[in-house]
């Protein structure tokens, strides 16, 4: 007989794989509807996930897409956590973010220089 694939709670896996610093932060993301499992929104943090499931969630300003390889047994060091998943996030183009304003000088710009930077059309004070 074949053994069933081991499953683990979604919030616990996200914490063990080091995507979130605490388990309660991971549970909050799941409860808030920000995590998708195999394309459908995760209903609760206790949802069971296992090898082969695809998770989609926001981390910072980026959307991460990962495929679970193993459920994991503990929250170990980073190399151990990275072995739990395969990152299939599509690469982002560098042109999507606006460039930082340039300051032609040395050191930190003065208050006057900062006003000039904002009035040149690169800031919100047009």
mmCIF file with all atom_site columns, C-alpha atoms in Angstrom:
data_model
loop_
_atom_site.group_PDB
_atom_site.id
_atom_site.type_symbol
_atom_site.label_atom_id
_atom_site.label_alt_id
_atom_site.label_comp_id
_atom_site.label_asym_id
_atom_site.label_entity_id
_atom_site.label_seq_id
_atom_site.pdbx_PDB_ins_code
_atom_site.Cartn_x
_atom_site.Cartn_y
_atom_site.Cartn_z
_atom_site.occupancy
_atom_site.B_iso_or_equiv
_atom_site.pdbx_formal_charge
_atom_site.auth_seq_id
_atom_site.auth_comp_id
_atom_site.auth_asym_id
_atom_site.auth_atom_id
_atom_site.pdbx_PDB_model_num
ATOM 1   C CA . UNK A 1 1   ? 0.000  0.000  0.000   1.00 0.00 ? 1   UNK A CA 1
ATOM 2   C CA . UNK A 1 2   ? 1.155  3.514  -0.678  1.00 0.00 ? 2   UNK A CA 1
ATOM 3   C CA . UNK A 1 3   ? 1.392  5.890  2.246   1.00 0.00 ? 3   UNK A CA 1
ATOM 4   C CA . UNK A 1 4   ? -0.549 9.133  1.969   1.00 0.00 ? 4   UNK A CA 1
ATOM 5   C CA . UNK A 1 5   ? 1.508  12.236 1.389   1.00 0.00 ? 5   UNK A CA 1
ATOM 6   C CA . UNK A 1 6   ? 2.238  13.951 4.731   1.00 0.00 ? 6   UNK A CA 1
ATOM 7   C CA . UNK A 1 7   ? 0.357  17.216 5.203   1.00 0.00 ? 7   UNK A CA 1
ATOM 8   C CA . UNK A 1 8   ? 0.995  20.259 7.421   1.00 0.00 ? 8   UNK A CA 1
ATOM 9   C CA . UNK A 1 9   ? -0.920 23.389 8.384   1.00 0.00 ? 9   UNK A CA 1
ATOM 10  C CA . UNK A 1 10  ? -0.504 26.222 5.880   1.00 0.00 ? 10  UNK A CA 1
ATOM 11  C CA . UNK A 1 11  ? 0.526  28.853 8.443   1.00 0.00 ? 11  UNK A CA 1
ATOM 12  C CA . UNK A 1 12  ? 3.011  26.479 10.033  1.00 0.00 ? 12  UNK A CA 1
ATOM 13  C CA . UNK A 1 13  ? 4.602  25.653 6.650   1.00 0.00 ? 13  UNK A CA 1
ATOM 14  C CA . UNK A 1 14  ? 4.935  29.341 5.706   1.00 0.00 ? 14  UNK A CA 1
ATOM 15  C CA . UNK A 1 15  ? 6.656  29.955 9.053   1.00 0.00 ? 15  UNK A CA 1
ATOM 16  C CA . UNK A 1 16  ? 8.942  26.899 8.770   1.00 0.00 ? 16  UNK A CA 1
ATOM 17  C CA . UNK A 1 17  ? 9.960  27.872 5.230   1.00 0.00 ? 17  UNK A CA 1
ATOM 18  C CA . UNK A 1 18  ? 10.935 31.306 6.639   1.00 0.00 ? 18  UNK A CA 1
ATOM 19  C CA . UNK A 1 19  ? 8.573  33.390 4.529   1.00 0.00 ? 19  UNK A CA 1
ATOM 20  C CA . UNK A 1 20  ? 7.203  35.021 7.699   1.00 0.00 ? 20  UNK A CA 1
ATOM 21  C CA . UNK A 1 21  ? 9.008  35.830 10.921  1.00 0.00 ? 21  UNK A CA 1
ATOM 22  C CA . UNK A 1 22  ? 6.278  34.520 13.211  1.00 0.00 ? 22  UNK A CA 1
ATOM 23  C CA . UNK A 1 23  ? 3.536  31.971 12.817  1.00 0.00 ? 23  UNK A CA 1
ATOM 24  C CA . UNK A 1 24  ? 0.916  34.535 13.800  1.00 0.00 ? 24  UNK A CA 1
ATOM 25  C CA . UNK A 1 25  ? 2.026  36.809 10.924  1.00 0.00 ? 25  UNK A CA 1
ATOM 26  C CA . UNK A 1 26  ? 1.623  33.888 8.529   1.00 0.00 ? 26  UNK A CA 1
ATOM 27  C CA . UNK A 1 27  ? -1.816 33.102 9.978   1.00 0.00 ? 27  UNK A CA 1
ATOM 28  C CA . UNK A 1 28  ? -2.795 36.759 9.587   1.00 0.00 ? 28  UNK A CA 1
ATOM 29  C CA . UNK A 1 29  ? -1.900 36.733 5.897   1.00 0.00 ? 29  UNK A CA 1
ATOM 30  C CA . UNK A 1 30  ? -3.924 33.573 5.338   1.00 0.00 ? 30  UNK A CA 1
ATOM 31  C CA . UNK A 1 31  ? -6.914 34.877 7.316   1.00 0.00 ? 31  UNK A CA 1
ATOM 32  C CA . UNK A 1 32  ? -6.761 38.160 5.401   1.00 0.00 ? 32  UNK A CA 1
ATOM 33  C CA . UNK A 1 33  ? -7.190 36.280 2.124   1.00 0.00 ? 33  UNK A CA 1
ATOM 34  C CA . UNK A 1 34  ? -3.710 37.089 0.805   1.00 0.00 ? 34  UNK A CA 1
ATOM 35  C CA . UNK A 1 35  ? -2.583 33.482 0.232   1.00 0.00 ? 35  UNK A CA 1
ATOM 36  C CA . UNK A 1 36  ? -3.730 31.220 -2.597  1.00 0.00 ? 36  UNK A CA 1
ATOM 37  C CA . UNK A 1 37  ? -3.273 27.448 -2.669  1.00 0.00 ? 37  UNK A CA 1
ATOM 38  C CA . UNK A 1 38  ? -3.370 25.931 -6.164  1.00 0.00 ? 38  UNK A CA 1
ATOM 39  C CA . UNK A 1 39  ? -5.107 29.047 -7.487  1.00 0.00 ? 39  UNK A CA 1
ATOM 40  C CA . UNK A 1 40  ? -7.922 29.233 -4.931  1.00 0.00 ? 40  UNK A CA 1
ATOM 41  C CA . UNK A 1 41  ? -7.938 31.496 -1.891  1.00 0.00 ? 41  UNK A CA 1
ATOM 42  C CA . UNK A 1 42  ? -6.964 29.766 1.346   1.00 0.00 ? 42  UNK A CA 1
ATOM 43  C CA . UNK A 1 43  ? -9.920 29.778 3.704   1.00 0.00 ? 43  UNK A CA 1
ATOM 44  C CA . UNK A 1 44  ? -8.145 29.315 7.027   1.00 0.00 ? 44  UNK A CA 1
ATOM 45  C CA . UNK A 1 45  ? -4.630 28.982 8.482   1.00 0.00 ? 45  UNK A CA 1
ATOM 46  C CA . UNK A 1 46  ? -5.277 25.353 9.418   1.00 0.00 ? 46  UNK A CA 1
ATOM 47  C CA . UNK A 1 47  ? -5.726 24.306 5.773   1.00 0.00 ? 47  UNK A CA 1
ATOM 48  C CA . UNK A 1 48  ? -3.574 21.257 5.052   1.00 0.00 ? 48  UNK A CA 1
ATOM 49  C CA . UNK A 1 49  ? -0.896 21.538 2.356   1.00 0.00 ? 49  UNK A CA 1
ATOM 50  C CA . UNK A 1 50  ? 1.617  19.014 1.113   1.00 0.00 ? 50  UNK A CA 1
ATOM 51  C CA . UNK A 1 51  ? 4.171  18.276 -1.564  1.00 0.00 ? 51  UNK A CA 1
ATOM 52  C CA . UNK A 1 52  ? 3.130  19.477 -5.025  1.00 0.00 ? 52  UNK A CA 1
ATOM 53  C CA . UNK A 1 53  ? 0.859  22.309 -3.872  1.00 0.00 ? 53  UNK A CA 1
ATOM 54  C CA . UNK A 1 54  ? 1.517  25.753 -5.380  1.00 0.00 ? 54  UNK A CA 1
ATOM 55  C CA . UNK A 1 55  ? 1.263  28.783 -3.087  1.00 0.00 ? 55  UNK A CA 1
ATOM 56  C CA . UNK A 1 56  ? 0.881  32.377 -4.242  1.00 0.00 ? 56  UNK A CA 1
ATOM 57  C CA . UNK A 1 57  ? 1.242  35.216 -1.733  1.00 0.00 ? 57  UNK A CA 1
ATOM 58  C CA . UNK A 1 58  ? 2.577  38.726 -1.351  1.00 0.00 ? 58  UNK A CA 1
ATOM 59  C CA . UNK A 1 59  ? 5.858  39.269 0.458   1.00 0.00 ? 59  UNK A CA 1
ATOM 60  C CA . UNK A 1 60  ? 6.742  42.926 0.733   1.00 0.00 ? 60  UNK A CA 1
ATOM 61  C CA . UNK A 1 61  ? 6.145  44.556 -2.652  1.00 0.00 ? 61  UNK A CA 1
ATOM 62  C CA . UNK A 1 62  ? 6.612  41.308 -4.590  1.00 0.00 ? 62  UNK A CA 1
ATOM 63  C CA . UNK A 1 63  ? 4.288  38.414 -5.333  1.00 0.00 ? 63  UNK A CA 1
ATOM 64  C CA . UNK A 1 64  ? 5.886  35.043 -4.602  1.00 0.00 ? 64  UNK A CA 1
ATOM 65  C CA . UNK A 1 65  ? 4.875  31.792 -6.297  1.00 0.00 ? 65  UNK A CA 1
ATOM 66  C CA . UNK A 1 66  ? 6.359  28.644 -4.746  1.00 0.00 ? 66  UNK A CA 1
ATOM 67  C CA . UNK A 1 67  ? 5.825  24.905 -5.180  1.00 0.00 ? 67  UNK A CA 1
ATOM 68  C CA . UNK A 1 68  ? 6.030  22.867 -1.984  1.00 0.00 ? 68  UNK A CA 1
ATOM 69  C CA . UNK A 1 69  ? 8.603  20.070 -2.199  1.00 0.00 ? 69  UNK A CA 1
ATOM 70  C CA . UNK A 1 70  ? 8.463  18.811 1.406   1.00 0.00 ? 70  UNK A CA 1
ATOM 71  C CA . UNK A 1 71  ? 6.283  19.566 4.441   1.00 0.00 ? 71  UNK A CA 1
ATOM 72  C CA . UNK A 1 72  ? 9.223  20.009 6.826   1.00 0.00 ? 72  UNK A CA 1
ATOM 73  C CA . UNK A 1 73  ? 9.539  18.989 10.438  1.00 0.00 ? 73  UNK A CA 1
ATOM 74  C CA . UNK A 1 74  ? 11.035 22.052 12.124  1.00 0.00 ? 74  UNK A CA 1
ATOM 75  C CA . UNK A 1 75  ? 12.006 25.665 11.544  1.00 0.00 ? 75  UNK A CA 1
ATOM 76  C CA . UNK A 1 76  ? 15.672 25.147 10.844  1.00 0.00 ? 76  UNK A CA 1
ATOM 77  C CA . UNK A 1 77  ? 18.409 27.244 9.266   1.00 0.00 ? 77  UNK A CA 1
ATOM 78  C CA . UNK A 1 78  ? 17.872 29.035 5.953   1.00 0.00 ? 78  UNK A CA 1
ATOM 79  C CA . UNK A 1 79  ? 19.426 26.332 3.703   1.00 0.00 ? 79  UNK A CA 1
ATOM 80  C CA . UNK A 1 80  ? 17.147 23.739 5.284   1.00 0.00 ? 80  UNK A CA 1
ATOM 81  C CA . UNK A 1 81  ? 14.130 26.023 4.792   1.00 0.00 ? 81  UNK A CA 1
ATOM 82  C CA . UNK A 1 82  ? 15.020 26.666 1.136   1.00 0.00 ? 82  UNK A CA 1
ATOM 83  C CA . UNK A 1 83  ? 15.011 22.918 0.502   1.00 0.00 ? 83  UNK A CA 1
ATOM 84  C CA . UNK A 1 84  ? 11.290 22.833 1.361   1.00 0.00 ? 84  UNK A CA 1
ATOM 85  C CA . UNK A 1 85  ? 10.158 24.693 -1.773  1.00 0.00 ? 85  UNK A CA 1
ATOM 86  C CA . UNK A 1 86  ? 10.917 25.535 -5.379  1.00 0.00 ? 86  UNK A CA 1
ATOM 87  C CA . UNK A 1 87  ? 10.587 29.208 -6.288  1.00 0.00 ? 87  UNK A CA 1
ATOM 88  C CA . UNK A 1 88  ? 8.643  29.550 -9.553  1.00 0.00 ? 88  UNK A CA 1
ATOM 89  C CA . UNK A 1 89  ? 8.081  33.307 -9.294  1.00 0.00 ? 89  UNK A CA 1
ATOM 90  C CA . UNK A 1 90  ? 8.176  34.878 -12.769 1.00 0.00 ? 90  UNK A CA 1
ATOM 91  C CA . UNK A 1 91  ? 11.095 37.278 -13.173 1.00 0.00 ? 91  UNK A CA 1
ATOM 92  C CA . UNK A 1 92  ? 10.202 40.963 -12.912 1.00 0.00 ? 92  UNK A CA 1
ATOM 93  C CA . UNK A 1 93  ? 11.396 43.530 -15.370 1.00 0.00 ? 93  UNK A CA 1
ATOM 94  C CA . UNK A 1 94  ? 13.600 46.227 -13.899 1.00 0.00 ? 94  UNK A CA 1
ATOM 95  C CA . UNK A 1 95  ? 11.713 48.913 -15.863 1.00 0.00 ? 95  UNK A CA 1
ATOM 96  C CA . UNK A 1 96  ? 8.558  48.562 -13.754 1.00 0.00 ? 96  UNK A CA 1
ATOM 97  C CA . UNK A 1 97  ? 9.899  50.651 -10.853 1.00 0.00 ? 97  UNK A CA 1
ATOM 98  C CA . UNK A 1 98  ? 10.590 54.345 -11.408 1.00 0.00 ? 98  UNK A CA 1
ATOM 99  C CA . UNK A 1 99  ? 14.247 55.297 -11.060 1.00 0.00 ? 99  UNK A CA 1
ATOM 100 C CA . UNK A 1 100 ? 15.477 57.124 -8.006  1.00 0.00 ? 100 UNK A CA 1
ATOM 101 C CA . UNK A 1 101 ? 16.010 60.860 -8.493  1.00 0.00 ? 101 UNK A CA 1
ATOM 102 C CA . UNK A 1 102 ? 19.598 61.783 -9.194  1.00 0.00 ? 102 UNK A CA 1
ATOM 103 C CA . UNK A 1 103 ? 21.518 64.252 -7.058  1.00 0.00 ? 103 UNK A CA 1
ATOM 104 C CA . UNK A 1 104 ? 24.459 65.772 -8.846  1.00 0.00 ? 104 UNK A CA 1
ATOM 105 C CA . UNK A 1 105 ? 26.766 66.477 -5.969  1.00 0.00 ? 105 UNK A CA 1
ATOM 106 C CA . UNK A 1 106 ? 28.514 64.923 -3.065  1.00 0.00 ? 106 UNK A CA 1
ATOM 107 C CA . UNK A 1 107 ? 27.013 63.851 0.182   1.00 0.00 ? 107 UNK A CA 1
ATOM 108 C CA . UNK A 1 108 ? 23.504 64.454 1.357   1.00 0.00 ? 108 UNK A CA 1
ATOM 109 C CA . UNK A 1 109 ? 21.473 67.104 -0.500  1.00 0.00 ? 109 UNK A CA 1
ATOM 110 C CA . UNK A 1 110 ? 20.569 70.256 1.389   1.00 0.00 ? 110 UNK A CA 1
ATOM 111 C CA . UNK A 1 111 ? 16.994 71.337 2.048   1.00 0.00 ? 111 UNK A CA 1
ATOM 112 C CA . UNK A 1 112 ? 17.190 73.690 -0.925  1.00 0.00 ? 112 UNK A CA 1
ATOM 113 C CA . UNK A 1 113 ? 18.476 70.909 -3.198  1.00 0.00 ? 113 UNK A CA 1
ATOM 114 C CA . UNK A 1 114 ? 15.665 68.619 -2.100  1.00 0.00 ? 114 UNK A CA 1
ATOM 115 C CA . UNK A 1 115 ? 13.091 71.315 -2.905  1.00 0.00 ? 115 UNK A CA 1
ATOM 116 C CA . UNK A 1 116 ? 14.641 71.651 -6.367  1.00 0.00 ? 116 UNK A CA 1
ATOM 117 C CA . UNK A 1 117 ? 14.432 67.914 -6.921  1.00 0.00 ? 117 UNK A CA 1
ATOM 118 C CA . UNK A 1 118 ? 10.730 67.931 -6.033  1.00 0.00 ? 118 UNK A CA 1
ATOM 119 C CA . UNK A 1 119 ? 9.892  70.999 -8.134  1.00 0.00 ? 119 UNK A CA 1
ATOM 120 C CA . UNK A 1 120 ? 11.588 69.549 -11.245 1.00 0.00 ? 120 UNK A CA 1
ATOM 121 C CA . UNK A 1 121 ? 8.574  67.337 -11.851 1.00 0.00 ? 121 UNK A CA 1
ATOM 122 C CA . UNK A 1 122 ? 9.917  64.208 -10.240 1.00 0.00 ? 122 UNK A CA 1
ATOM 123 C CA . UNK A 1 123 ? 7.964  64.616 -7.030  1.00 0.00 ? 123 UNK A CA 1
ATOM 124 C CA . UNK A 1 124 ? 4.443  65.216 -5.728  1.00 0.00 ? 124 UNK A CA 1
ATOM 125 C CA . UNK A 1 125 ? 4.773  69.029 -5.433  1.00 0.00 ? 125 UNK A CA 1
ATOM 126 C CA . UNK A 1 126 ? 4.344  69.944 -9.099  1.00 0.00 ? 126 UNK A CA 1
#
